[in-house]
Coordinates of C-alpha atoms in Angstrom, one line a residue:
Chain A
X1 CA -21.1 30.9 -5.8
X2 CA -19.3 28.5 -3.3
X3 CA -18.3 25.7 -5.7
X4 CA -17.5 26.9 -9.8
X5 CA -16.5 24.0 -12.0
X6 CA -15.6 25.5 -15.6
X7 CA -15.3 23.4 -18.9
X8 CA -14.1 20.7 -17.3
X9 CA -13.0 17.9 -20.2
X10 CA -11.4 14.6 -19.3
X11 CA -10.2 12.0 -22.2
X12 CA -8.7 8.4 -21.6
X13 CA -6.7 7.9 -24.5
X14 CA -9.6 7.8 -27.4
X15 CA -12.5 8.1 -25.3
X16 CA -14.3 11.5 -24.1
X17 CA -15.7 11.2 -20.8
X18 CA -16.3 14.6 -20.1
X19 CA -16.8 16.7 -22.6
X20 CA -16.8 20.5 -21.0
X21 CA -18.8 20.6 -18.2
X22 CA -20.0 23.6 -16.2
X23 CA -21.8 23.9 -13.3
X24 CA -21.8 25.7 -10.2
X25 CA -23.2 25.1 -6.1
X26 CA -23.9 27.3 -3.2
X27 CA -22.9 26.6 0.4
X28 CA -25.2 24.6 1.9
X29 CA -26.5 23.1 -1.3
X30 CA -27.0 19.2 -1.8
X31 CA -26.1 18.1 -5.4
X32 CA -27.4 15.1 -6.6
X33 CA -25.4 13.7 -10.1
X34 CA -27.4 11.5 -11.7
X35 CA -27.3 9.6 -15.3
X36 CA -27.0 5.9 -17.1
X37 CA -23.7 4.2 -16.0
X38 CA -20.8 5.4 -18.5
X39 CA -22.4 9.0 -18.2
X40 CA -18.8 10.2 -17.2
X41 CA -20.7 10.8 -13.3
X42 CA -18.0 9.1 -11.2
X43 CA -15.4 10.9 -13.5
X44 CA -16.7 14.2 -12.8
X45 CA -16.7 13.2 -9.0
X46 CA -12.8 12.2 -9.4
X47 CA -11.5 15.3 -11.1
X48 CA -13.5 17.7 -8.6
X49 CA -11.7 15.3 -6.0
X50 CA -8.5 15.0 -7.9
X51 CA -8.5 11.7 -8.1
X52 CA -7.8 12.4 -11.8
X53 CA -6.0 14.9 -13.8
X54 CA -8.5 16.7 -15.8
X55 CA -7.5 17.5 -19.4
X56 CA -9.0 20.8 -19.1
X57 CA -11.1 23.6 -17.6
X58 CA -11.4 25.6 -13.8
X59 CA -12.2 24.5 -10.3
X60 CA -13.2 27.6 -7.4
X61 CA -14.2 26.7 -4.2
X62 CA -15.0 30.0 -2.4
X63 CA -13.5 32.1 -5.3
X64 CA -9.8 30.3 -4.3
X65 CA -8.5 28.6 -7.3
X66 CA -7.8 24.8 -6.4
X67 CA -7.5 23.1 -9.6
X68 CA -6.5 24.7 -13.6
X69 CA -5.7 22.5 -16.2
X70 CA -3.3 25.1 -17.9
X71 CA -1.3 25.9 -14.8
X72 CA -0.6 21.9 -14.3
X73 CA 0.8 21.6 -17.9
X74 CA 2.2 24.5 -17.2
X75 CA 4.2 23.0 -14.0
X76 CA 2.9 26.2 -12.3
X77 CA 1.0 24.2 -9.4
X78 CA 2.5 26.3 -7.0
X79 CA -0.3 29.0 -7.6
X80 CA -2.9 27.0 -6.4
X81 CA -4.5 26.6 -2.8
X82 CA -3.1 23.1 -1.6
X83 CA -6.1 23.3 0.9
X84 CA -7.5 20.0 1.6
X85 CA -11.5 21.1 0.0
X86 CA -13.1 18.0 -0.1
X87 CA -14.4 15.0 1.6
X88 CA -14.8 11.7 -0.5
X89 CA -17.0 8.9 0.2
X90 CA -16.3 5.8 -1.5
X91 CA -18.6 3.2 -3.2
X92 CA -16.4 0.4 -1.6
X93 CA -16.1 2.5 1.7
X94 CA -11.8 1.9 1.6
X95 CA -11.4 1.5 5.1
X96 CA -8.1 0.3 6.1
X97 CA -8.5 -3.2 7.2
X98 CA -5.6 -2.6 10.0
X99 CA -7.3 0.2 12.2
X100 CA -10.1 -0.1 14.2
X101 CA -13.2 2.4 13.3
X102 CA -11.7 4.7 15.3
X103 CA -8.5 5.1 14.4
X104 CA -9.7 5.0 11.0
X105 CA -11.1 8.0 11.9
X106 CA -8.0 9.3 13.4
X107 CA -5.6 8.9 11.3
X108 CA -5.2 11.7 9.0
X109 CA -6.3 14.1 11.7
X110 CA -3.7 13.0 13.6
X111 CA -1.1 12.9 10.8
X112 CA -1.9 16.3 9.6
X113 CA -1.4 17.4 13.8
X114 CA 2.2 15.8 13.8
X115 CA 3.1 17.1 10.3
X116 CA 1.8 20.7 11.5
X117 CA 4.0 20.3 14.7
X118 CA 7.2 19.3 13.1
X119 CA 6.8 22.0 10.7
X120 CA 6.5 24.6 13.1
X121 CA 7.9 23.2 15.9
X122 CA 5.3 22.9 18.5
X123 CA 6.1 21.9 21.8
X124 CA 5.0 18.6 22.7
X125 CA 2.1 19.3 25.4
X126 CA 0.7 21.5 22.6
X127 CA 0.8 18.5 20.0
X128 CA -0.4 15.8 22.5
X129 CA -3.2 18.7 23.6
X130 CA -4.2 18.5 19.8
X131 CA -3.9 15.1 19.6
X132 CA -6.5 14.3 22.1
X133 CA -8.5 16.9 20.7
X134 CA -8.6 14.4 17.4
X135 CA -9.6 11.8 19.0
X136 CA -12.3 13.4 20.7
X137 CA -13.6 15.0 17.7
X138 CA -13.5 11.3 16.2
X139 CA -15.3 9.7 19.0
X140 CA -18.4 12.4 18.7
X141 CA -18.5 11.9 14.8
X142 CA -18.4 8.1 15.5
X143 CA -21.2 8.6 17.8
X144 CA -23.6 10.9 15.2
X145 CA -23.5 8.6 12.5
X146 CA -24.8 6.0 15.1
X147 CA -21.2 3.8 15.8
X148 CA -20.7 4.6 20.0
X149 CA -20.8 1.1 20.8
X150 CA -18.5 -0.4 17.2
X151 CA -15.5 2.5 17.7
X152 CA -12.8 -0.8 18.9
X153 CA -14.0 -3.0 15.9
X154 CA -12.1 -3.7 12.9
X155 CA -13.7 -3.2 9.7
X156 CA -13.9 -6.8 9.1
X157 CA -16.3 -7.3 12.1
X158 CA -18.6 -4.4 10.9
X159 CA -21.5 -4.8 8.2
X160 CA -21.4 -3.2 5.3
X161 CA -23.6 -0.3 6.4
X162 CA -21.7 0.6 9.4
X163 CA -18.1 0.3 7.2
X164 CA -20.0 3.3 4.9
X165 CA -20.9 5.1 8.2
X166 CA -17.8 4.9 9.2
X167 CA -16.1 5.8 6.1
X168 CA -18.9 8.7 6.2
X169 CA -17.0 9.8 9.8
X170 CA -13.4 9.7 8.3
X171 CA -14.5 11.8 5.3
X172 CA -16.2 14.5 8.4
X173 CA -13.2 14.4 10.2
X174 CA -11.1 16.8 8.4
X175 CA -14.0 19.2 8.4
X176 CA -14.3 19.1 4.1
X177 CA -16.0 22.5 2.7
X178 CA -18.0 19.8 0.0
X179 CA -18.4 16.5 0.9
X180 CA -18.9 14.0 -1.9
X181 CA -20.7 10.6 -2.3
X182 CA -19.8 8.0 -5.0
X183 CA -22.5 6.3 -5.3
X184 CA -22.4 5.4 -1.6
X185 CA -25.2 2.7 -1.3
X186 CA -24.1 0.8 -4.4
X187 CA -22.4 -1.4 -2.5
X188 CA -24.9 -2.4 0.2
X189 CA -27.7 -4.7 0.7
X190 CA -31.0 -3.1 0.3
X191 CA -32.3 -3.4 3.9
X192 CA -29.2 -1.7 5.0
X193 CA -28.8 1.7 2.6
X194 CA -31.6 3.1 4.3
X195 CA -29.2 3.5 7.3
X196 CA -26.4 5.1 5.2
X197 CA -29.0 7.3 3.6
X198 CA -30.6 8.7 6.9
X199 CA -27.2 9.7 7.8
X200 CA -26.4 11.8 4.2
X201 CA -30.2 13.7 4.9
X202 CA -28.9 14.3 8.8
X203 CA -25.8 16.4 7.0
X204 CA -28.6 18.1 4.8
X205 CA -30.6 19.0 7.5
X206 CA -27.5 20.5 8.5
X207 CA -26.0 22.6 5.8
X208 CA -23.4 20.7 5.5
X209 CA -22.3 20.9 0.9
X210 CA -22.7 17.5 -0.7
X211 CA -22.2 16.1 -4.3
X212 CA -23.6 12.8 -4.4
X213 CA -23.5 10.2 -7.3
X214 CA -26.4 7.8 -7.0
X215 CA -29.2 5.6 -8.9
X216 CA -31.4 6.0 -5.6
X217 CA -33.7 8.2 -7.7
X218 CA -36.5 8.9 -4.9
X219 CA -33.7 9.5 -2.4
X220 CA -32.0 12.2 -4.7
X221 CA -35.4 13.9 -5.3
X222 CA -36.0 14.0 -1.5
X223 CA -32.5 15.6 -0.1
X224 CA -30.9 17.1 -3.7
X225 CA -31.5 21.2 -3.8
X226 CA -30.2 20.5 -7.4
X227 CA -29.9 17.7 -9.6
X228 CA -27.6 17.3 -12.4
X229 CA -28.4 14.4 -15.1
X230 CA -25.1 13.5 -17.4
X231 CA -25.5 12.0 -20.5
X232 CA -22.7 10.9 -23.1
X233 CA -20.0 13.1 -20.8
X234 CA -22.0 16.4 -21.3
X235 CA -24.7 17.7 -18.5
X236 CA -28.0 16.9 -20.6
X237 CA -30.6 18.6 -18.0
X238 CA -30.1 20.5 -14.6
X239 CA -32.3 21.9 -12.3
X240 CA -34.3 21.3 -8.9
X241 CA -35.8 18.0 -8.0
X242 CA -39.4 19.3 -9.1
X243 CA -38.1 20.8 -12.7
X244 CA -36.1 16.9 -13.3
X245 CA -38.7 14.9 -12.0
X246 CA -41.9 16.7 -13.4
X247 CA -41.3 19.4 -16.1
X248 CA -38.6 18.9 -18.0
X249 CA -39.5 17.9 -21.3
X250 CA -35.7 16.8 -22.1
X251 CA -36.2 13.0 -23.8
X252 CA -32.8 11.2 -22.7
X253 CA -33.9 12.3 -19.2
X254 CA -37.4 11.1 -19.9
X255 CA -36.1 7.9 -21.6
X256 CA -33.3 7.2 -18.5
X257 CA -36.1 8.3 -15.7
X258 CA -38.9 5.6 -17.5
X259 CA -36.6 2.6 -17.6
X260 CA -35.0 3.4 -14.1
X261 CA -39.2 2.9 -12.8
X262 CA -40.0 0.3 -15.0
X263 CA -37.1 -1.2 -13.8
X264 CA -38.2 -0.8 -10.5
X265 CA -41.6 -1.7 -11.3
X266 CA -41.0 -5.3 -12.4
Chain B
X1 CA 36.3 -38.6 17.5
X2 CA 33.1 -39.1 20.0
X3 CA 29.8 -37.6 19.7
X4 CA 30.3 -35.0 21.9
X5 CA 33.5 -33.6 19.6
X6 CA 31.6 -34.3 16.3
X7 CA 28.5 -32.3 17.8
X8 CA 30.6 -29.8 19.1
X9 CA 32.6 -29.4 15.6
X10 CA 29.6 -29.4 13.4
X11 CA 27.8 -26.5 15.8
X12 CA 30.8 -24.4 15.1
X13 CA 29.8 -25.0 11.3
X14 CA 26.3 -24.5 11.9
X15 CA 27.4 -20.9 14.0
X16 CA 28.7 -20.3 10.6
X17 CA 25.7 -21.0 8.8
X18 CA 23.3 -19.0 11.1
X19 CA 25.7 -15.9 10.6
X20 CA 25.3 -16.3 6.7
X21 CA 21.4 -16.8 7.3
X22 CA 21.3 -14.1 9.0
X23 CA 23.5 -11.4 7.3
X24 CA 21.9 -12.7 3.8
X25 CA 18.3 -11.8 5.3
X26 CA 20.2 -8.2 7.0
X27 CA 20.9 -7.1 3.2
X28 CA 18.9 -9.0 1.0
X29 CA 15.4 -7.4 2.6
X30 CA 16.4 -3.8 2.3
X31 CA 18.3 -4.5 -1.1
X32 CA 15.2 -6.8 -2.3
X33 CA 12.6 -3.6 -1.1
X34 CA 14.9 -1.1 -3.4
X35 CA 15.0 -3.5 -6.0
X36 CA 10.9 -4.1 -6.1
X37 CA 10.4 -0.1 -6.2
X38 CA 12.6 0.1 -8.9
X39 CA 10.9 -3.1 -11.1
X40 CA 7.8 -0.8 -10.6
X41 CA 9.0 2.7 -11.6
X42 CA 7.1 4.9 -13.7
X43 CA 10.8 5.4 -15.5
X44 CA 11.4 2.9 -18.0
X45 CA 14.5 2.6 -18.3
X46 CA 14.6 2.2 -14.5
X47 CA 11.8 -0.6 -14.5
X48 CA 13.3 -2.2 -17.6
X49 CA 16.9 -2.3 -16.6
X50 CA 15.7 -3.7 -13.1
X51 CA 13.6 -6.2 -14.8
X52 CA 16.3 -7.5 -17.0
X53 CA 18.7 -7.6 -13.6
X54 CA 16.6 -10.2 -11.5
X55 CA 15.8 -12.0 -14.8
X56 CA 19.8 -12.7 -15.2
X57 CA 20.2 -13.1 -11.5
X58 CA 17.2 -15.3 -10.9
X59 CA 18.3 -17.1 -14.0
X60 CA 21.6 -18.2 -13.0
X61 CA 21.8 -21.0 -10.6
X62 CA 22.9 -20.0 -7.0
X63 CA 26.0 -22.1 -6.7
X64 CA 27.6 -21.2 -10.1
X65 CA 27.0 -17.3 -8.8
X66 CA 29.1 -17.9 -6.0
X67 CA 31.6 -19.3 -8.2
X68 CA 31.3 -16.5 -10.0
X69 CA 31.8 -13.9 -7.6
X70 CA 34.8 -15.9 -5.8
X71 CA 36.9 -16.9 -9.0
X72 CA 35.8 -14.0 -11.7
X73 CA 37.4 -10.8 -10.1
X74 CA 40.7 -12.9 -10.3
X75 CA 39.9 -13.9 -14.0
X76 CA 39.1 -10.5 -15.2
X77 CA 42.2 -8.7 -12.9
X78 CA 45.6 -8.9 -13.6
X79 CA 45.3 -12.5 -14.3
X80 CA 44.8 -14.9 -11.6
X81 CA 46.8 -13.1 -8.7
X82 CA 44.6 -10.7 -8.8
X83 CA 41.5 -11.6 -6.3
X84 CA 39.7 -8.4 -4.3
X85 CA 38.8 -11.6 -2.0
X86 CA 42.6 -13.1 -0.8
X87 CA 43.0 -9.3 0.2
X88 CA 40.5 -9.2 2.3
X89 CA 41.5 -12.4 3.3
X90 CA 45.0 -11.3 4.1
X91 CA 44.0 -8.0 6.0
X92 CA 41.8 -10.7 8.2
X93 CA 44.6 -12.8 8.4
X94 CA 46.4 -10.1 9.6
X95 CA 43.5 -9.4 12.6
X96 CA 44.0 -12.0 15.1
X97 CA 40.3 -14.4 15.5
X98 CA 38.8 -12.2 12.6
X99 CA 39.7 -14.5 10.0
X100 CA 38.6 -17.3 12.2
X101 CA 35.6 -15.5 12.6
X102 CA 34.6 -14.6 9.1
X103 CA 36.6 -17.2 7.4
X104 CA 38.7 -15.6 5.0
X105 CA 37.6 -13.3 2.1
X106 CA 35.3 -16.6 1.1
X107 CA 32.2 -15.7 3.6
X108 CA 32.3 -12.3 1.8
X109 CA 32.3 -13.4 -2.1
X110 CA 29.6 -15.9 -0.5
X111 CA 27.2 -13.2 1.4
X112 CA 27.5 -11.2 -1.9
X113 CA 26.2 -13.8 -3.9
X114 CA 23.5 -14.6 -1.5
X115 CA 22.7 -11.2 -0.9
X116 CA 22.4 -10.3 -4.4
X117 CA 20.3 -14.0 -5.4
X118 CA 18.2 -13.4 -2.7
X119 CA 17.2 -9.8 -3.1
X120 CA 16.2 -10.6 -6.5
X121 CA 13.6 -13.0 -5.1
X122 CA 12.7 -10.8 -2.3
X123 CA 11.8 -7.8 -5.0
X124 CA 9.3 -10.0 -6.8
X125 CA 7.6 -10.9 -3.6
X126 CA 7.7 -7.5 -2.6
X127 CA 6.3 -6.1 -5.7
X128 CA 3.2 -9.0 -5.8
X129 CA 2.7 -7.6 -2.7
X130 CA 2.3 -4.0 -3.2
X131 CA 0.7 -4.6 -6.4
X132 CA -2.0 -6.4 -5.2
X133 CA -3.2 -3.9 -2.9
X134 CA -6.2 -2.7 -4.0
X135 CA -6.4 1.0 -5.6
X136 CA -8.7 2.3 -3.7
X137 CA -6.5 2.1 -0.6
X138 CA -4.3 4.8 -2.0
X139 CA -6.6 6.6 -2.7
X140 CA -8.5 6.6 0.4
X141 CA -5.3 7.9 1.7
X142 CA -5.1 10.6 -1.0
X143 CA -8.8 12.3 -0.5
X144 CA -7.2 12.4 3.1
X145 CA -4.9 14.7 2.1
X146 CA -1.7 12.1 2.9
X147 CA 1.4 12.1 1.3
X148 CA 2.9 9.3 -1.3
X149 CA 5.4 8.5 1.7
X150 CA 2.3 8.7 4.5
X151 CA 0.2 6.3 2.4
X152 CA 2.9 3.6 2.2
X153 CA 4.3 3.9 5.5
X154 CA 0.9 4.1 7.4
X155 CA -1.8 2.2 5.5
X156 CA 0.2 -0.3 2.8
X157 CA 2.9 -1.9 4.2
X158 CA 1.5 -3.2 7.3
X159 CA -1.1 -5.1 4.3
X160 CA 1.4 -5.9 2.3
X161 CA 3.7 -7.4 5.4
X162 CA 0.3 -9.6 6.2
X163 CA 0.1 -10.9 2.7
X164 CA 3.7 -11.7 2.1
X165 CA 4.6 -13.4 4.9
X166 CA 3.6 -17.0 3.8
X167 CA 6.0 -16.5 0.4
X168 CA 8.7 -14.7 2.5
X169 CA 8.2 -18.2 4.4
X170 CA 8.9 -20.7 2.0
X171 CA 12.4 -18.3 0.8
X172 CA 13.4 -17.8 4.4
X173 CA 13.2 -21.7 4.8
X174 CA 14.7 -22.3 1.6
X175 CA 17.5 -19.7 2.0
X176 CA 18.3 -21.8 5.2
X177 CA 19.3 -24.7 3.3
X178 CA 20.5 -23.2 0.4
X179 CA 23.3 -21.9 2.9
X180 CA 25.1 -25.4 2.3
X181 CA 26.3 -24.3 -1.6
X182 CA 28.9 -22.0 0.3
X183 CA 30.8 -25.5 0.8
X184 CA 31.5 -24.9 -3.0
X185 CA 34.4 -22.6 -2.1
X186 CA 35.2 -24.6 1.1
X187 CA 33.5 -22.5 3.2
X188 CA 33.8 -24.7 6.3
X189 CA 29.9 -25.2 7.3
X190 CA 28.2 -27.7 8.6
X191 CA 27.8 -29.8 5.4
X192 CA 31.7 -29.1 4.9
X193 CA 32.9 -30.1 8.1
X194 CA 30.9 -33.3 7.8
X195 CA 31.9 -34.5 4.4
X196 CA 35.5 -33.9 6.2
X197 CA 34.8 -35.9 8.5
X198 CA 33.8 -38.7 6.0
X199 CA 37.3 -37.9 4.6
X200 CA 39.9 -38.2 6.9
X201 CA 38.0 -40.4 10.1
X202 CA 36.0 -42.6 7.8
X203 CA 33.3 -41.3 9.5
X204 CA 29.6 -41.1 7.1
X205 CA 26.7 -40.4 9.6
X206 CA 27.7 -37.3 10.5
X207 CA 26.3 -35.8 7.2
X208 CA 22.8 -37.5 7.9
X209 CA 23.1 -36.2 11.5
X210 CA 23.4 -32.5 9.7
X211 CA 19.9 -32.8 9.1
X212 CA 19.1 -32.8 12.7
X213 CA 20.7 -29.2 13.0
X214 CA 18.6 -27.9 9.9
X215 CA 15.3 -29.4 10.9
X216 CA 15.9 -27.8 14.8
X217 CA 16.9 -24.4 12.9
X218 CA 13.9 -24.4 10.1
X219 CA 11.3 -25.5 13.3
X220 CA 12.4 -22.7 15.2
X221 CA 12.3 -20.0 11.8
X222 CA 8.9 -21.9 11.8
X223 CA 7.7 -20.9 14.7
X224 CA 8.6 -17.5 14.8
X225 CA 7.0 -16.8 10.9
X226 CA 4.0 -18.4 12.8
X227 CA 4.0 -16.1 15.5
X228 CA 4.1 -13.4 13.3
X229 CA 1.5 -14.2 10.7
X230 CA -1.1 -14.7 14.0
X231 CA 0.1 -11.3 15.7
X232 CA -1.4 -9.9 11.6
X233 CA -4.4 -11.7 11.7
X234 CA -6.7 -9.7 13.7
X235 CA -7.7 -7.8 10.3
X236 CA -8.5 -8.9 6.9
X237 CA -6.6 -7.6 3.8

């Protein structure tokens, strides 16, 4: 397995939000999290992400350990790979206001060069050689998720759509193993997620790992290889998109799945 | 005296209130940046004690501090002969044009009061600053694999510079005028030298011309915050 998370439990103060989950991904796989807001969904997302501390359990990715509960209380944190694993999308995209798309994009590749070249010392044709390597690298993802023309623009002269796509590039640009969505059309006008979307089933089509939070339930049933539904911080039902949508007979999925298309319905 | 000699004499004062200006805003911003960090520590006695400092500081009125810091070292010494100030005034006696220059061991106890009133202000714009930048910046830098120090120094402060300037404004403009309490210990500024001149040549519209000087000096600062808060408005934050 490329991705193992084990027992993972997270508390704020009295409240449970996760409450031992296990699950586990290949390469390549798309994983769709889906589940009532106040599932514990986003929260699983953060503590794969380390965006929070979880209280407890096991992270792998490719049979490395990157994250164990018992060695952080343990102050031991030294044992585990400080490999950057993940990309994260967010559902209010978090572009900085004061870079343009592409140097949004550049940033931490370039930041990680410079840090890399101080450390060991590299000459400064090497480190400029890099550099421009970035940049390229960032004008090519700029240009797949559709963005040739908006690369100069501040984030405040893009739509929301294209602020995702680009938000989409930054996460690419550090080449992540698993690349993760919170719910990454929550934030957008209807007419526009389609474009966000058809960018997410590109990366499918292209092996690229992805855990992605969403309430797009037909969009999740057409590019998920696996679906997760979270209830009450425990994972109530997995399986593939046929097994959630058609035979599972579990009844909070049943119950969450009928109101989610009567929803839609009306 | 003519008008040429009482502009003349009351620029010298003014050069002496520029180079408090100045020197205050030298100190103060660092001092004030140090100070907002240390308001928001995750130690508590840190972000207590620091809280209790620029409550007493910002508590205590400007020109009583610099009483305060002139007179009390001599107070609390070896009785009143005992000032750290009159040395340093004597060793720039001793230095010819220093003492001139810095006027006595006065501009110090006054650009230590200043420094320390005005960095106590500074911290609390500072901190509103940094506080109101929103989460998720930090940790957009932080899925990014940045550091604490890379976060601030590349993605924060230049947001935080863009939303402070228009409070840093209204201090910087008031720090200019505030710069006339340092007549309290006969600091010999612009407002001292024309209350002087009311003194000995029967002289009173000197003092109203002052204001001349401080409008021309809080136009110019004017200008410049302008120039700065339109070079930051290309983006939103």
């Amino acid at each position: 397995m490329f991705l193992e998370v084990k027992n993972l439990t997270k508390s704020f103060e009295d409240t449970h939000v996760l409450k031992g989950i296990d699950f586990s991904l290949e390469k390549g796989q798309v994983l769709s999290l889906i589940g009532s807001s106040g599932s514990g969904k986003t929260t699983l997302l953060r503590c794969i992400n380390a965006l929070e501390t979880a209280d407890g359990g096991t992270i792998y990715v490719d049979g490395n350990k990157i994250f164990d509960a018992a060695l952080l209380n343990n102050k031991k944190k030294s044992q585990l790979k400080n490999k950057l694993n993940f990309g994260f999308v967010f559902q209010s995209f978090n572009l900085f206001p004061q870079y343009t798309a592409l140097e949004n994009v550049t940033l931490a590749p370039i930041q990680h060069i410079k840090d890399e070249c101080k450390k060991n010392k590299k000459s400064k044709a090497e480190c400029k050689a890099l550099i421009e390597q970035a940049q390229e690298n960032a004008r090519e993802l700029l240009c797949k998720v559709g963005l040739s023309d908006k690369m100069d623009l501040y984030p405040c002269q893009l739509s929301g759509g294209q602020q995702q796509r680009v938000s989409i590039a930054r996460a690419l640009a550090l080449n992540p193993d698993v690349l993760c969505f919170d719910e990454p059309t929550s934030a957008l006008d209807p007419e526009i997620t389609g474009e966000v979307l058809k960018i997410i089933k590109e990366l499918a089509a292209e092996n690229m790992t992805m855990i992605i939070v969403t309430h797009e339930m037909s969009f999740a049933k057409d590019v998920s290889d696996k679906i997760i539904f979270m209830d009450n911080g425990v994972i109530a039902e997995e399986g593939t998109p046929d097994k959630i949508f058609g035979s599972s007979t579990n009844e909070r999925l049943h119950s969450f799945l009928s109101s989610f298309y009567g929803a839609h319905k009306v | 005296m003519n008008f040429l000699e009482i502009t003349l004499d009351l620029l010298g004062g003014f050069g002496l209130t520029c180079l408090l200006f100045v020197l205050t805003l030298l100190f103060a911003i660092p001092l004030g940046l140090v100070l907002s960090f240390c308001s928001m520590s995750k130690y508590k006695a840190v972000k207590t004690g620091s809280r209790v400092y620029i409550w007493i500081i910002r508590g205590i009125p400007l020109m009583l501090l610099i009483c305060m810091i002139y007179y009390l070292p001599g107070l609390l010494g070896k009785g009143a002969s005992f000032n750290i100030f009159d040395t340093i005034d004597r060793y720039f006696t001793s230095v010819e044009g220093a003492s001139e220059l810095l006027y006595h061991g006065r501009f110090c106890a006054v650009l230590i009061a200043f420094v320390i009133n005005y960095s106590c202000y500074f911290s609390e714009i500072f901190r509103g600053g940094i506080e109101s930048i929103p989460q998720g910046q930090y940790e957009a830098g932080q899925v990014l694999g940045l550091t604490q120090g890379e976060i601030f120094r590349k993605i924060v402060l230049k947001q935080v510079i863009k939303r402070i300037l228009p409070p840093m404004s209204n201090e910087i403009i008031t720090l200019v005028k505030d710069t006339a309490l340092a007549n309290v210990i006969a600091i010999p500024e612009i407002i001292r030298r024309a209350k002087d001149m009311a003194a000995t040549e029967a002289l009173t519209w000197p003092l109203f011309y002052t204001a001349v000087f401080y409008l021309l000096f809080v136009g110019l600062v004017t200008v410049l915050l302008g120039y700065a808060e339109k070079r930051l408005s290309y983006f939103k934050a």
